[in-house]
């Protein structure tokens, strides 16, 4: 499928490579003395955001508000513990008073709102928490933000899943109508609408970014890529939904981090920006690549690792294809992704194989119960390659 490339492409962002976030000097200068509240900073993308941003901006104060649900991994943030511009508060956005109290006390200039229930399959099995955190929690945070004497910029971190499913052609643009398929995506769509309404009604300064599938270090191993890496390492079945022909547009997580800063600093109030990796792949191709990378790293026979693949009953309401047209953030904010899917997958496999203590800490009772509930019957009725 051909990609549109704009002649306005100024590509001043990011500076350097994706190995480490390097913000342009004018942006660093403008953030000096600012206070940044990050919700959900102990989860996958929030942790990568903080690990990159806190050392890069020593004169900016960051506070991480997180409820520490099953998906959180506080140890990811150990490298920040000694830094004077980082602090953590455990709080649940579902609690309105507590949320208000923390926001009032910290008085942020900027809020990056990552906190959410984020796993589609869990939203199908048990949707209530998704409505409570993603809709009600966002409402509480918006109320707290508009109650401040000096209202902050509210950056809502959202997903491309709000747009529903594409067929084999076309891309999501910022004006694509919302058409969510799962309780998760419906709850994120709902929160996007609330953020937009607060911009129009109360004049709250906002950004909404709708991003494609992230992957990379620190992702909880319920999601496709880390689940497959660890199952392949351990010789367990690799459960591919349906025929594995669903397509996702993959973005290495640190490229998402640089996109968030680009949209915040170069973007406009009240606007929405799509973020994508320009890296579409079918699930089965991702899983086979993972098999080969794990086989190579662990000195196993690649054919033997691939033989663990099982085609299992599909996810209900499974969106066929996501693909982002990121022209707007590229042309307005100068952002582009820097990591290719090939090198990003290699880095991710290496990271999971080298961080066994981190992986082991994910293996708590909640996760074990989830794996049993979601996969046991599926794998029993699955077919091999
Ligand atoms: P994650 O599940 O890894 O982390 C979510 C974090 O939010 C956890 O630390 C959790 O403890 C916290 N949290 C959950 N409920 C909370 C509550 N009620 N109060 C306070 N904290 C709470 O999620 P992620 O993959 O890092 O996603 C972060 C954000 O990015 C989400 O809003 C998600 O919708 C969005 N997003 C994710 C992707 C992706 O591919 N992972 C892509 C696009 C957008
Ligand atoms: O597009 C952005 C979204 O990407 C984010 O908003 C979500 O928070 C994030 O979880 C992700 O959603 P997906 O549902 O696309 O991700 P997941 O890793 O769950 O699944 C990726 C694809 O792999 C999807 O087509 C379903 C399939 N899959 C997933 C799992 C967990 C399998 O085939 N087998 C599996 O076991």
PDB file of C-alpha atoms and ligand atoms in Angstrom, residues 40 42-46 65-69 71-72 91-94 114-118 133 157-159 184 188 211-214 219 223, ligand 1:
ATOM      1  CA  UNK A  40      -0.617   5.947  34.943  1.00  0.00           C
ATOM      2  CA  UNK A  42       3.770   2.989  36.449  1.00  0.00           C
ATOM      3  CA  UNK A  43       2.271   1.256  33.404  1.00  0.00           C
ATOM      4  CA  UNK A  44       3.937   0.489  30.091  1.00  0.00           C
ATOM      5  CA  UNK A  45       3.856   3.762  28.129  1.00  0.00           C
ATOM      6  CA  UNK A  46       3.787   5.999  31.212  1.00  0.00           C
ATOM      7  CA  UNK A  65      -0.205   9.479  40.065  1.00  0.00           C
ATOM      8  CA  UNK A  66      -0.966   5.770  39.777  1.00  0.00           C
ATOM      9  CA  UNK A  67      -3.358   3.344  41.478  1.00  0.00           C
ATOM     10  CA  UNK A  68      -0.885   0.468  40.951  1.00  0.00           C
ATOM     11  CA  UNK A  69      -3.360  -1.987  39.421  1.00  0.00           C
ATOM     12  CA  UNK A  71      -0.819  -3.790  35.101  1.00  0.00           C
ATOM     13  CA  UNK A  72       1.515  -1.478  37.011  1.00  0.00           C
ATOM     14  CA  UNK A  91      -4.150   7.265  44.089  1.00  0.00           C
ATOM     15  CA  UNK A  92      -7.160   5.966  42.204  1.00  0.00           C
ATOM     16  CA  UNK A  93      -8.797   8.275  39.675  1.00  0.00           C
ATOM     17  CA  UNK A  94     -12.114   6.651  40.444  1.00  0.00           C
ATOM     18  CA  UNK A 114      -2.083   7.863  30.507  1.00  0.00           C
ATOM     19  CA  UNK A 115      -3.960   6.014  33.280  1.00  0.00           C
ATOM     20  CA  UNK A 116      -6.485   3.560  31.904  1.00  0.00           C
ATOM     21  CA  UNK A 117      -7.581  -0.013  31.809  1.00  0.00           C
ATOM     22  CA  UNK A 118      -5.914  -0.887  28.519  1.00  0.00           C
ATOM     23  CA  UNK A 133     -11.483   4.234  35.181  1.00  0.00           C
ATOM     24  CA  UNK A 157      -3.299   9.914  25.637  1.00  0.00           C
ATOM     25  CA  UNK A 158      -5.740   7.975  23.501  1.00  0.00           C
ATOM     26  CA  UNK A 159      -5.887   5.225  20.930  1.00  0.00           C
ATOM     27  CA  UNK A 184     -12.241  -0.714  25.897  1.00  0.00           C
ATOM     28  CA  UNK A 188     -11.618   5.566  25.321  1.00  0.00           C
ATOM     29  CA  UNK A 211      -1.872   6.338  18.765  1.00  0.00           C
ATOM     30  CA  UNK A 212      -1.468   2.936  17.139  1.00  0.00           C
ATOM     31  CA  UNK A 213      -0.172  -0.263  18.818  1.00  0.00           C
ATOM     32  CA  UNK A 214       2.911   0.319  20.975  1.00  0.00           C
ATOM     33  CA  UNK A 219       4.899  -3.836  28.396  1.00  0.00           C
ATOM     34  CA  UNK A 223      -0.358  -8.029  25.151  1.00  0.00           C
TER      35      UNK A 223
HETATM   36  P1  LIG B   1      -1.010  -0.078  31.000  1.00  0.00           P
HETATM   37  O1  LIG B   1      -2.207  -0.936  31.238  1.00  0.00           O
HETATM   38  O2  LIG B   1       0.310  -0.702  30.819  1.00  0.00           O
HETATM   39  O3  LIG B   1      -0.852   0.942  32.243  1.00  0.00           O
HETATM   40  C1  LIG B   1      -1.939   1.635  32.772  1.00  0.00           C
HETATM   41  C2  LIG B   1      -1.506   2.292  34.079  1.00  0.00           C
HETATM   42  O4  LIG B   1      -2.645   3.032  34.593  1.00  0.00           O
HETATM   43  C3  LIG B   1      -1.103   1.296  35.177  1.00  0.00           C
HETATM   44  O5  LIG B   1       0.072   1.719  35.801  1.00  0.00           O
HETATM   45  C4  LIG B   1      -2.279   1.327  36.150  1.00  0.00           C
HETATM   46  O6  LIG B   1      -1.927   1.049  37.487  1.00  0.00           O
HETATM   47  C5  LIG B   1      -2.794   2.751  35.978  1.00  0.00           C
HETATM   48  N1  LIG B   1      -4.224   2.856  36.328  1.00  0.00           N
HETATM   49  C6  LIG B   1      -5.232   2.055  35.900  1.00  0.00           C
HETATM   50  N2  LIG B   1      -6.394   2.420  36.472  1.00  0.00           N
HETATM   51  C7  LIG B   1      -6.118   3.491  37.256  1.00  0.00           C
HETATM   52  C8  LIG B   1      -6.907   4.329  38.103  1.00  0.00           C
HETATM   53  N3  LIG B   1      -8.215   4.104  38.276  1.00  0.00           N
HETATM   54  N4  LIG B   1      -6.299   5.344  38.728  1.00  0.00           N
HETATM   55  C9  LIG B   1      -4.968   5.563  38.585  1.00  0.00           C
HETATM   56  N5  LIG B   1      -4.173   4.792  37.831  1.00  0.00           N
HETATM   57  C10 LIG B   1      -4.742   3.767  37.174  1.00  0.00           C
HETATM   58  O7  LIG B   1      -1.398   0.865  29.797  1.00  0.00           O
HETATM   59  P2  LIG B   1      -0.472   1.418  28.600  1.00  0.00           P
HETATM   60  O8  LIG B   1      -0.386   0.393  27.552  1.00  0.00           O
HETATM   61  O9  LIG B   1       0.741   2.014  29.187  1.00  0.00           O
HETATM   62  O10 LIG B   1      -1.408   2.580  28.035  1.00  0.00           O
HETATM   63  C11 LIG B   1      -1.343   3.901  28.572  1.00  0.00           C
HETATM   64  C12 LIG B   1      -2.353   4.777  27.848  1.00  0.00           C
HETATM   65  O11 LIG B   1      -2.055   4.789  26.449  1.00  0.00           O
HETATM   66  C13 LIG B   1      -3.799   4.282  27.962  1.00  0.00           C
HETATM   67  O12 LIG B   1      -4.625   5.403  28.129  1.00  0.00           O
HETATM   68  C14 LIG B   1      -4.063   3.598  26.637  1.00  0.00           C
HETATM   69  O13 LIG B   1      -5.436   3.682  26.294  1.00  0.00           O
HETATM   70  C15 LIG B   1      -3.210   4.430  25.704  1.00  0.00           C
HETATM   71  N6  LIG B   1      -2.709   3.738  24.492  1.00  0.00           N
HETATM   72  C16 LIG B   1      -2.060   2.535  24.620  1.00  0.00           C
HETATM   73  C17 LIG B   1      -1.533   1.927  23.470  1.00  0.00           C
HETATM   74  C18 LIG B   1      -0.794   0.616  23.552  1.00  0.00           C
HETATM   75  O14 LIG B   1      -0.484   0.043  22.502  1.00  0.00           O
HETATM   76  N7  LIG B   1      -0.459   0.108  24.721  1.00  0.00           N
HETATM   77  C19 LIG B   1      -1.691   2.549  22.227  1.00  0.00           C
HETATM   78  C20 LIG B   1      -2.375   3.760  22.146  1.00  0.00           C
HETATM   79  C21 LIG B   1      -2.869   4.357  23.296  1.00  0.00           C
END
